[in-house]
Each structure stands twice: as structure tokens, then as C-alpha cells.
Amino acid sequence: GCSASATPSPRPCPGDCDGNRVVSLPEAELCQAAFLDEEQIPACPACDRNSDGEVSIDELQAVGNALTQG
């Protein structure tokens, strides 16, 4: 799972939609859909780490990294 960062955050893991500190494949797919504008951000706010209303390539890569750390 994701490790907690040095600073507390309401969403410690990029793409961790359910807050269980593990990014699953369906969660990563939600983030990818948001990146491609196929899905709205509110479906998984953890995809949008900087809360700017869209998923950037950097945010998508962070989700992918969190998924592979599983």
C-alpha cells in the first residue's frame, strides 16, 4: 500500500478512492477515465491531487506508481 507522507493529508495515496491505503486496478481505471475526460473528478477525488478540477499526466503517473507499489 501507500506509505504516509511526512505531512498529513486527507488523501495520502494518489488514486486511493476508498481510503484503504491501497490503489486497486478499478481505482486506477477511474483516474485514467478522468484524465481522458470520460469520467468526472467527483467519482474519485483522490485522482486530482491538487484539486484543480482535472487529472494531469503527473497525477495519472502518481496513481500508476501507487498501483505498482501495491
mmCIF file of N, CA, C and O in Angstrom:
data_model
loop_
_atom_site.group_PDB
_atom_site.id
_atom_site.type_symbol
_atom_site.label_atom_id
_atom_site.label_comp_id
_atom_site.label_asym_id
_atom_site.label_seq_id
_atom_site.Cartn_x
_atom_site.Cartn_y
_atom_site.Cartn_z
ATOM 1 N N GLY A 1 0.808 -1.195 0.000
ATOM 2 C CA GLY A 1 0.000 0.000 0.000
ATOM 3 C C GLY A 1 0.845 1.249 0.000
ATOM 4 O O GLY A 1 2.055 1.176 -0.045
ATOM 5 N N CYS A 2 0.207 2.373 0.017
ATOM 6 C CA CYS A 2 0.910 3.652 0.024
ATOM 7 C C CYS A 2 1.409 3.948 1.421
ATOM 8 O O CYS A 2 0.758 3.643 2.397
ATOM 9 N N SER A 3 2.566 4.589 1.468
ATOM 10 C CA SER A 3 3.077 4.998 2.769
ATOM 11 C C SER A 3 2.637 6.428 3.036
ATOM 12 O O SER A 3 2.482 7.218 2.124
ATOM 13 N N ALA A 4 2.455 6.723 4.284
ATOM 14 C CA ALA A 4 2.049 8.079 4.671
ATOM 15 C C ALA A 4 3.206 9.030 4.416
ATOM 16 O O ALA A 4 4.367 8.691 4.617
ATOM 17 N N SER A 5 2.873 10.217 3.965
ATOM 18 C CA SER A 5 3.913 11.212 3.731
ATOM 19 C C SER A 5 4.276 11.894 5.044
ATOM 20 O O SER A 5 3.623 11.702 6.058
ATOM 21 N N ALA A 6 5.307 12.705 5.002
ATOM 22 C CA ALA A 6 5.759 13.401 6.204
ATOM 23 C C ALA A 6 4.706 14.395 6.692
ATOM 24 O O ALA A 6 4.592 14.642 7.879
ATOM 25 N N THR A 7 3.936 14.934 5.762
ATOM 26 C CA THR A 7 2.888 15.871 6.143
ATOM 27 C C THR A 7 1.540 15.184 6.029
ATOM 28 O O THR A 7 1.273 14.503 5.045
ATOM 29 N N PRO A 8 0.683 15.329 7.012
ATOM 30 C CA PRO A 8 -0.622 14.686 6.960
ATOM 31 C C PRO A 8 -1.448 15.197 5.778
ATOM 32 O O PRO A 8 -1.383 16.364 5.426
ATOM 33 N N SER A 9 -2.182 14.299 5.164
ATOM 34 C CA SER A 9 -3.007 14.655 4.020
ATOM 35 C C SER A 9 -4.300 13.866 4.096
ATOM 36 O O SER A 9 -4.291 12.706 4.490
ATOM 37 N N PRO A 10 -5.425 14.468 3.712
ATOM 38 C CA PRO A 10 -6.671 13.718 3.725
ATOM 39 C C PRO A 10 -6.669 12.575 2.700
ATOM 40 O O PRO A 10 -7.410 11.628 2.826
ATOM 41 N N ARG A 11 -5.804 12.680 1.695
ATOM 42 C CA ARG A 11 -5.702 11.640 0.668
ATOM 43 C C ARG A 11 -4.236 11.228 0.531
ATOM 44 O O ARG A 11 -3.542 11.687 -0.371
ATOM 45 N N PRO A 12 -3.728 10.355 1.394
ATOM 46 C CA PRO A 12 -2.308 10.031 1.368
ATOM 47 C C PRO A 12 -1.858 9.280 0.127
ATOM 48 O O PRO A 12 -0.705 9.325 -0.228
ATOM 49 N N CYS A 13 -2.749 8.588 -0.547
ATOM 50 C CA CYS A 13 -2.375 7.802 -1.719
ATOM 51 C C CYS A 13 -3.046 8.361 -2.968
ATOM 52 O O CYS A 13 -4.268 8.468 -3.006
ATOM 53 N N PRO A 14 -2.283 8.722 -3.990
ATOM 54 C CA PRO A 14 -2.908 9.181 -5.221
ATOM 55 C C PRO A 14 -3.735 8.059 -5.843
ATOM 56 O O PRO A 14 -3.238 6.963 -6.062
ATOM 57 N N GLY A 15 -5.002 8.332 -6.068
ATOM 58 C CA GLY A 15 -5.877 7.349 -6.679
ATOM 59 C C GLY A 15 -6.546 6.394 -5.713
ATOM 60 O O GLY A 15 -7.291 5.509 -6.126
ATOM 61 N N ASP A 16 -6.314 6.557 -4.422
ATOM 62 C CA ASP A 16 -6.935 5.676 -3.422
ATOM 63 C C ASP A 16 -8.349 6.181 -3.143
ATOM 64 O O ASP A 16 -8.593 6.920 -2.203
ATOM 65 N N CYS A 17 -9.292 5.753 -3.977
ATOM 66 C CA CYS A 17 -10.659 6.281 -3.935
ATOM 67 C C CYS A 17 -11.409 5.913 -2.657
ATOM 68 O O CYS A 17 -12.229 6.689 -2.181
ATOM 69 N N ASP A 18 -11.149 4.745 -2.107
ATOM 70 C CA ASP A 18 -11.909 4.305 -0.936
ATOM 71 C C ASP A 18 -11.172 4.500 0.381
ATOM 72 O O ASP A 18 -11.674 4.147 1.440
ATOM 73 N N GLY A 19 -9.972 5.072 0.334
ATOM 74 C CA GLY A 19 -9.252 5.407 1.560
ATOM 75 C C GLY A 19 -8.657 4.237 2.309
ATOM 76 O O GLY A 19 -8.297 4.364 3.471
ATOM 77 N N ASN A 20 -8.469 3.091 1.632
ATOM 78 C CA ASN A 20 -7.912 1.926 2.326
ATOM 79 C C ASN A 20 -6.392 1.833 2.199
ATOM 80 O O ASN A 20 -5.798 0.830 2.556
ATOM 81 N N ARG A 21 -5.765 2.896 1.658
ATOM 82 C CA ARG A 21 -4.319 2.997 1.511
ATOM 83 C C ARG A 21 -3.740 2.031 0.490
ATOM 84 O O ARG A 21 -2.545 1.777 0.463
ATOM 85 N N VAL A 22 -4.604 1.481 -0.373
ATOM 86 C CA VAL A 22 -4.179 0.613 -1.469
ATOM 87 C C VAL A 22 -4.890 1.097 -2.720
ATOM 88 O O VAL A 22 -6.085 1.380 -2.682
ATOM 89 N N VAL A 23 -4.159 1.199 -3.827
ATOM 90 C CA VAL A 23 -4.760 1.593 -5.099
ATOM 91 C C VAL A 23 -5.041 0.331 -5.904
ATOM 92 O O VAL A 23 -4.126 -0.421 -6.228
ATOM 93 N N SER A 24 -6.317 0.094 -6.184
ATOM 94 C CA SER A 24 -6.717 -1.083 -6.954
ATOM 95 C C SER A 24 -6.776 -0.729 -8.437
ATOM 96 O O SER A 24 -6.797 0.442 -8.819
ATOM 97 N N LEU A 25 -6.839 -1.746 -9.279
ATOM 98 C CA LEU A 25 -6.944 -1.526 -10.710
ATOM 99 C C LEU A 25 -8.207 -0.731 -11.073
ATOM 100 O O LEU A 25 -8.118 0.221 -11.857
ATOM 101 N N PRO A 26 -9.378 -1.050 -10.500
ATOM 102 C CA PRO A 26 -10.559 -0.225 -10.816
ATOM 103 C C PRO A 26 -10.387 1.242 -10.422
ATOM 104 O O PRO A 26 -10.863 2.136 -11.128
ATOM 105 N N GLU A 27 -9.686 1.501 -9.325
ATOM 106 C CA GLU A 27 -9.438 2.890 -8.918
ATOM 107 C C GLU A 27 -8.527 3.576 -9.937
ATOM 108 O O GLU A 27 -8.771 4.725 -10.330
ATOM 109 N N ALA A 28 -7.494 2.884 -10.371
ATOM 110 C CA ALA A 28 -6.589 3.446 -11.373
ATOM 111 C C ALA A 28 -7.337 3.707 -12.676
ATOM 112 O O ALA A 28 -7.098 4.720 -13.349
ATOM 113 N N GLU A 29 -8.267 2.817 -13.020
ATOM 114 C CA GLU A 29 -9.051 3.000 -14.237
ATOM 115 C C GLU A 29 -9.968 4.216 -14.128
ATOM 116 O O GLU A 29 -10.177 4.931 -15.110
ATOM 117 N N LEU A 30 -10.515 4.476 -12.929
ATOM 118 C CA LEU A 30 -11.312 5.689 -12.720
ATOM 119 C C LEU A 30 -10.472 6.937 -12.967
ATOM 120 O O LEU A 30 -10.932 7.896 -13.596
ATOM 121 N N CYS A 31 -9.243 6.917 -12.480
ATOM 122 C CA CYS A 31 -8.360 8.065 -12.665
ATOM 123 C C CYS A 31 -8.001 8.243 -14.135
ATOM 124 O O CYS A 31 -7.953 9.365 -14.636
ATOM 125 N N GLN A 32 -7.768 7.144 -14.822
ATOM 126 C CA GLN A 32 -7.457 7.225 -16.239
ATOM 127 C C GLN A 32 -8.649 7.792 -17.014
ATOM 128 O O GLN A 32 -8.486 8.628 -17.903
ATOM 129 N N ALA A 33 -9.856 7.346 -16.664
ATOM 130 C CA ALA A 33 -11.051 7.865 -17.319
ATOM 131 C C ALA A 33 -11.204 9.364 -17.062
ATOM 132 O O ALA A 33 -11.584 10.120 -17.953
ATOM 133 N N ALA A 34 -10.886 9.805 -15.843
ATOM 134 C CA ALA A 34 -10.957 11.227 -15.522
ATOM 135 C C ALA A 34 -9.916 11.998 -16.340
ATOM 136 O O ALA A 34 -10.192 13.089 -16.834
ATOM 137 N N PHE A 35 -8.730 11.423 -16.490
ATOM 138 C CA PHE A 35 -7.677 12.047 -17.298
ATOM 139 C C PHE A 35 -8.140 12.219 -18.739
ATOM 140 O O PHE A 35 -7.898 13.232 -19.369
ATOM 141 N N LEU A 36 -8.852 11.222 -19.247
ATOM 142 C CA LEU A 36 -9.343 11.251 -20.630
ATOM 143 C C LEU A 36 -10.675 11.977 -20.754
ATOM 144 O O LEU A 36 -11.291 11.965 -21.811
ATOM 145 N N ASP A 37 -11.133 12.596 -19.661
ATOM 146 C CA ASP A 37 -12.397 13.334 -19.627
ATOM 147 C C ASP A 37 -13.611 12.451 -19.893
ATOM 148 O O ASP A 37 -14.633 12.920 -20.359
ATOM 149 N N GLU A 38 -13.484 11.159 -19.586
ATOM 150 C CA GLU A 38 -14.613 10.253 -19.732
ATOM 151 C C GLU A 38 -15.405 10.143 -18.435
ATOM 152 O O GLU A 38 -16.518 9.665 -18.413
ATOM 153 N N GLU A 39 -14.814 10.556 -17.347
ATOM 154 C CA GLU A 39 -15.423 10.431 -16.027
ATOM 155 C C GLU A 39 -15.176 11.730 -15.278
ATOM 156 O O GLU A 39 -14.142 12.356 -15.434
ATOM 157 N N GLN A 40 -16.119 12.123 -14.454
ATOM 158 C CA GLN A 40 -15.965 13.339 -13.673
ATOM 159 C C GLN A 40 -15.075 13.089 -12.458
ATOM 160 O O GLN A 40 -15.095 12.012 -11.877
ATOM 161 N N ILE A 41 -14.329 14.090 -12.051
ATOM 162 C CA ILE A 41 -13.429 14.002 -10.894
ATOM 163 C C ILE A 41 -14.143 13.553 -9.625
ATOM 164 O O ILE A 41 -13.602 12.742 -8.885
ATOM 165 N N PRO A 42 -15.380 14.041 -9.318
ATOM 166 C CA PRO A 42 -16.002 13.643 -8.055
ATOM 167 C C PRO A 42 -16.153 12.134 -7.871
ATOM 168 O O PRO A 42 -16.306 11.666 -6.766
ATOM 169 N N ALA A 43 -16.070 11.358 -8.952
ATOM 170 C CA ALA A 43 -16.132 9.907 -8.827
ATOM 171 C C ALA A 43 -14.975 9.393 -7.975
ATOM 172 O O ALA A 43 -15.109 8.403 -7.282
ATOM 173 N N CYS A 44 -13.844 10.082 -8.017
ATOM 174 C CA CYS A 44 -12.693 9.718 -7.185
ATOM 175 C C CYS A 44 -11.812 10.945 -6.997
ATOM 176 O O CYS A 44 -10.877 11.158 -7.760
ATOM 177 N N PRO A 45 -12.107 11.773 -5.998
ATOM 178 C CA PRO A 45 -11.319 12.982 -5.778
ATOM 179 C C PRO A 45 -9.833 12.717 -5.554
ATOM 180 O O PRO A 45 -9.011 13.588 -5.800
ATOM 181 N N ALA A 46 -9.469 11.513 -5.115
ATOM 182 C CA ALA A 46 -8.061 11.203 -4.874
ATOM 183 C C ALA A 46 -7.243 11.198 -6.165
ATOM 184 O O ALA A 46 -6.013 11.247 -6.106
ATOM 185 N N CYS A 47 -7.900 11.149 -7.318
ATOM 186 C CA CYS A 47 -7.180 11.223 -8.595
ATOM 187 C C CYS A 47 -6.629 12.622 -8.835
ATOM 188 O O CYS A 47 -5.605 12.785 -9.480
ATOM 189 N N ASP A 48 -7.330 13.615 -8.337
ATOM 190 C CA ASP A 48 -6.977 15.017 -8.555
ATOM 191 C C ASP A 48 -6.252 15.541 -7.325
ATOM 192 O O ASP A 48 -6.828 16.193 -6.467
ATOM 193 N N ARG A 49 -4.969 15.261 -7.230
ATOM 194 C CA ARG A 49 -4.197 15.551 -6.019
ATOM 195 C C ARG A 49 -4.137 17.038 -5.682
ATOM 196 O O ARG A 49 -4.092 17.399 -4.518
ATOM 197 N N ASN A 50 -4.127 17.904 -6.689
ATOM 198 C CA ASN A 50 -4.018 19.338 -6.401
ATOM 199 C C ASN A 50 -5.371 20.041 -6.435
ATOM 200 O O ASN A 50 -5.428 21.261 -6.349
ATOM 201 N N SER A 51 -6.440 19.288 -6.569
ATOM 202 C CA SER A 51 -7.816 19.812 -6.518
ATOM 203 C C SER A 51 -8.069 20.949 -7.508
ATOM 204 O O SER A 51 -8.775 21.893 -7.210
ATOM 205 N N ASP A 52 -7.492 20.812 -8.718
ATOM 206 C CA ASP A 52 -7.716 21.853 -9.724
ATOM 207 C C ASP A 52 -8.845 21.501 -10.687
ATOM 208 O O ASP A 52 -9.091 22.215 -11.645
ATOM 209 N N GLY A 53 -9.528 20.368 -10.437
ATOM 210 C CA GLY A 53 -10.674 20.008 -11.255
ATOM 211 C C GLY A 53 -10.360 19.139 -12.451
ATOM 212 O O GLY A 53 -11.244 18.780 -13.216
ATOM 213 N N GLU A 54 -9.093 18.782 -12.628
ATOM 214 C CA GLU A 54 -8.739 17.878 -13.709
ATOM 215 C C GLU A 54 -7.554 17.015 -13.300
ATOM 216 O O GLU A 54 -6.790 17.375 -12.411
ATOM 217 N N VAL A 55 -7.444 15.861 -13.949
ATOM 218 C CA VAL A 55 -6.343 14.950 -13.670
ATOM 219 C C VAL A 55 -5.246 15.210 -14.697
ATOM 220 O O VAL A 55 -5.474 15.093 -15.903
ATOM 221 N N SER A 56 -4.066 15.604 -14.231
ATOM 222 C CA SER A 56 -2.938 15.870 -15.109
ATOM 223 C C SER A 56 -2.158 14.580 -15.355
ATOM 224 O O SER A 56 -2.347 13.577 -14.665
ATOM 225 N N ILE A 57 -1.260 14.621 -16.324
ATOM 226 C CA ILE A 57 -0.430 13.449 -16.606
ATOM 227 C C ILE A 57 0.427 13.098 -15.391
ATOM 228 O O ILE A 57 0.632 11.920 -15.089
ATOM 229 N N ASP A 58 0.907 14.103 -14.662
ATOM 230 C CA ASP A 58 1.704 13.836 -13.456
ATOM 231 C C ASP A 58 0.873 13.108 -12.399
ATOM 232 O O ASP A 58 1.356 12.190 -11.738
ATOM 233 N N GLU A 59 -0.372 13.534 -12.242
ATOM 234 C CA GLU A 59 -1.249 12.882 -11.271
ATOM 235 C C GLU A 59 -1.552 11.453 -11.701
ATOM 236 O O GLU A 59 -1.561 10.533 -10.873
ATOM 237 N N LEU A 60 -1.765 11.244 -13.001
ATOM 238 C CA LEU A 60 -2.025 9.901 -13.500
ATOM 239 C C LEU A 60 -0.812 8.995 -13.293
ATOM 240 O O LEU A 60 -0.954 7.842 -12.906
ATOM 241 N N GLN A 61 0.384 9.540 -13.516
ATOM 242 C CA GLN A 61 1.603 8.768 -13.282
ATOM 243 C C GLN A 61 1.761 8.407 -11.813
ATOM 244 O O GLN A 61 2.187 7.302 -11.475
ATOM 245 N N ALA A 62 1.396 9.329 -10.919
ATOM 246 C CA ALA A 62 1.463 9.046 -9.475
ATOM 247 C C ALA A 62 0.517 7.915 -9.109
ATOM 248 O O ALA A 62 0.860 7.060 -8.288
ATOM 249 N N VAL A 63 -0.658 7.901 -9.726
ATOM 250 C CA VAL A 63 -1.604 6.812 -9.490
ATOM 251 C C VAL A 63 -1.016 5.500 -9.978
ATOM 252 O O VAL A 63 -1.079 4.477 -9.288
ATOM 253 N N GLY A 64 -0.421 5.509 -11.152
ATOM 254 C CA GLY A 64 0.213 4.304 -11.690
ATOM 255 C C GLY A 64 1.326 3.794 -10.788
ATOM 256 O O GLY A 64 1.445 2.595 -10.547
ATOM 257 N N ASN A 65 2.123 4.730 -10.252
ATOM 258 C CA ASN A 65 3.192 4.338 -9.332
ATOM 259 C C ASN A 65 2.613 3.721 -8.062
ATOM 260 O O ASN A 65 3.128 2.733 -7.548
ATOM 261 N N ALA A 66 1.545 4.308 -7.541
ATOM 262 C CA ALA A 66 0.911 3.781 -6.333
ATOM 263 C C ALA A 66 0.325 2.400 -6.598
ATOM 264 O O ALA A 66 0.387 1.518 -5.746
ATOM 265 N N LEU A 67 -0.207 2.203 -7.803
ATOM 266 C CA LEU A 67 -0.781 0.906 -8.163
ATOM 267 C C LEU A 67 0.299 -0.170 -8.200
ATOM 268 O O LEU A 67 0.115 -1.258 -7.660
ATOM 269 N N THR A 68 1.457 0.136 -8.787
ATOM 270 C CA THR A 68 2.511 -0.865 -8.895
ATOM 271 C C THR A 68 3.188 -1.139 -7.564
ATOM 272 O O THR A 68 3.760 -2.197 -7.371
ATOM 273 N N GLN A 69 3.099 -0.190 -6.618
ATOM 274 C CA GLN A 69 3.677 -0.412 -5.284
ATOM 275 C C GLN A 69 2.843 -1.407 -4.493
ATOM 276 O O GLN A 69 3.355 -2.039 -3.582
ATOM 277 N N GLY A 70 1.519 -1.484 -4.869
ATOM 278 C CA GLY A 70 0.539 -2.357 -4.266
ATOM 279 C C GLY A 70 0.986 -3.059 -3.087
ATOM 280 O O GLY A 70 0.547 -3.645 -2.258
#
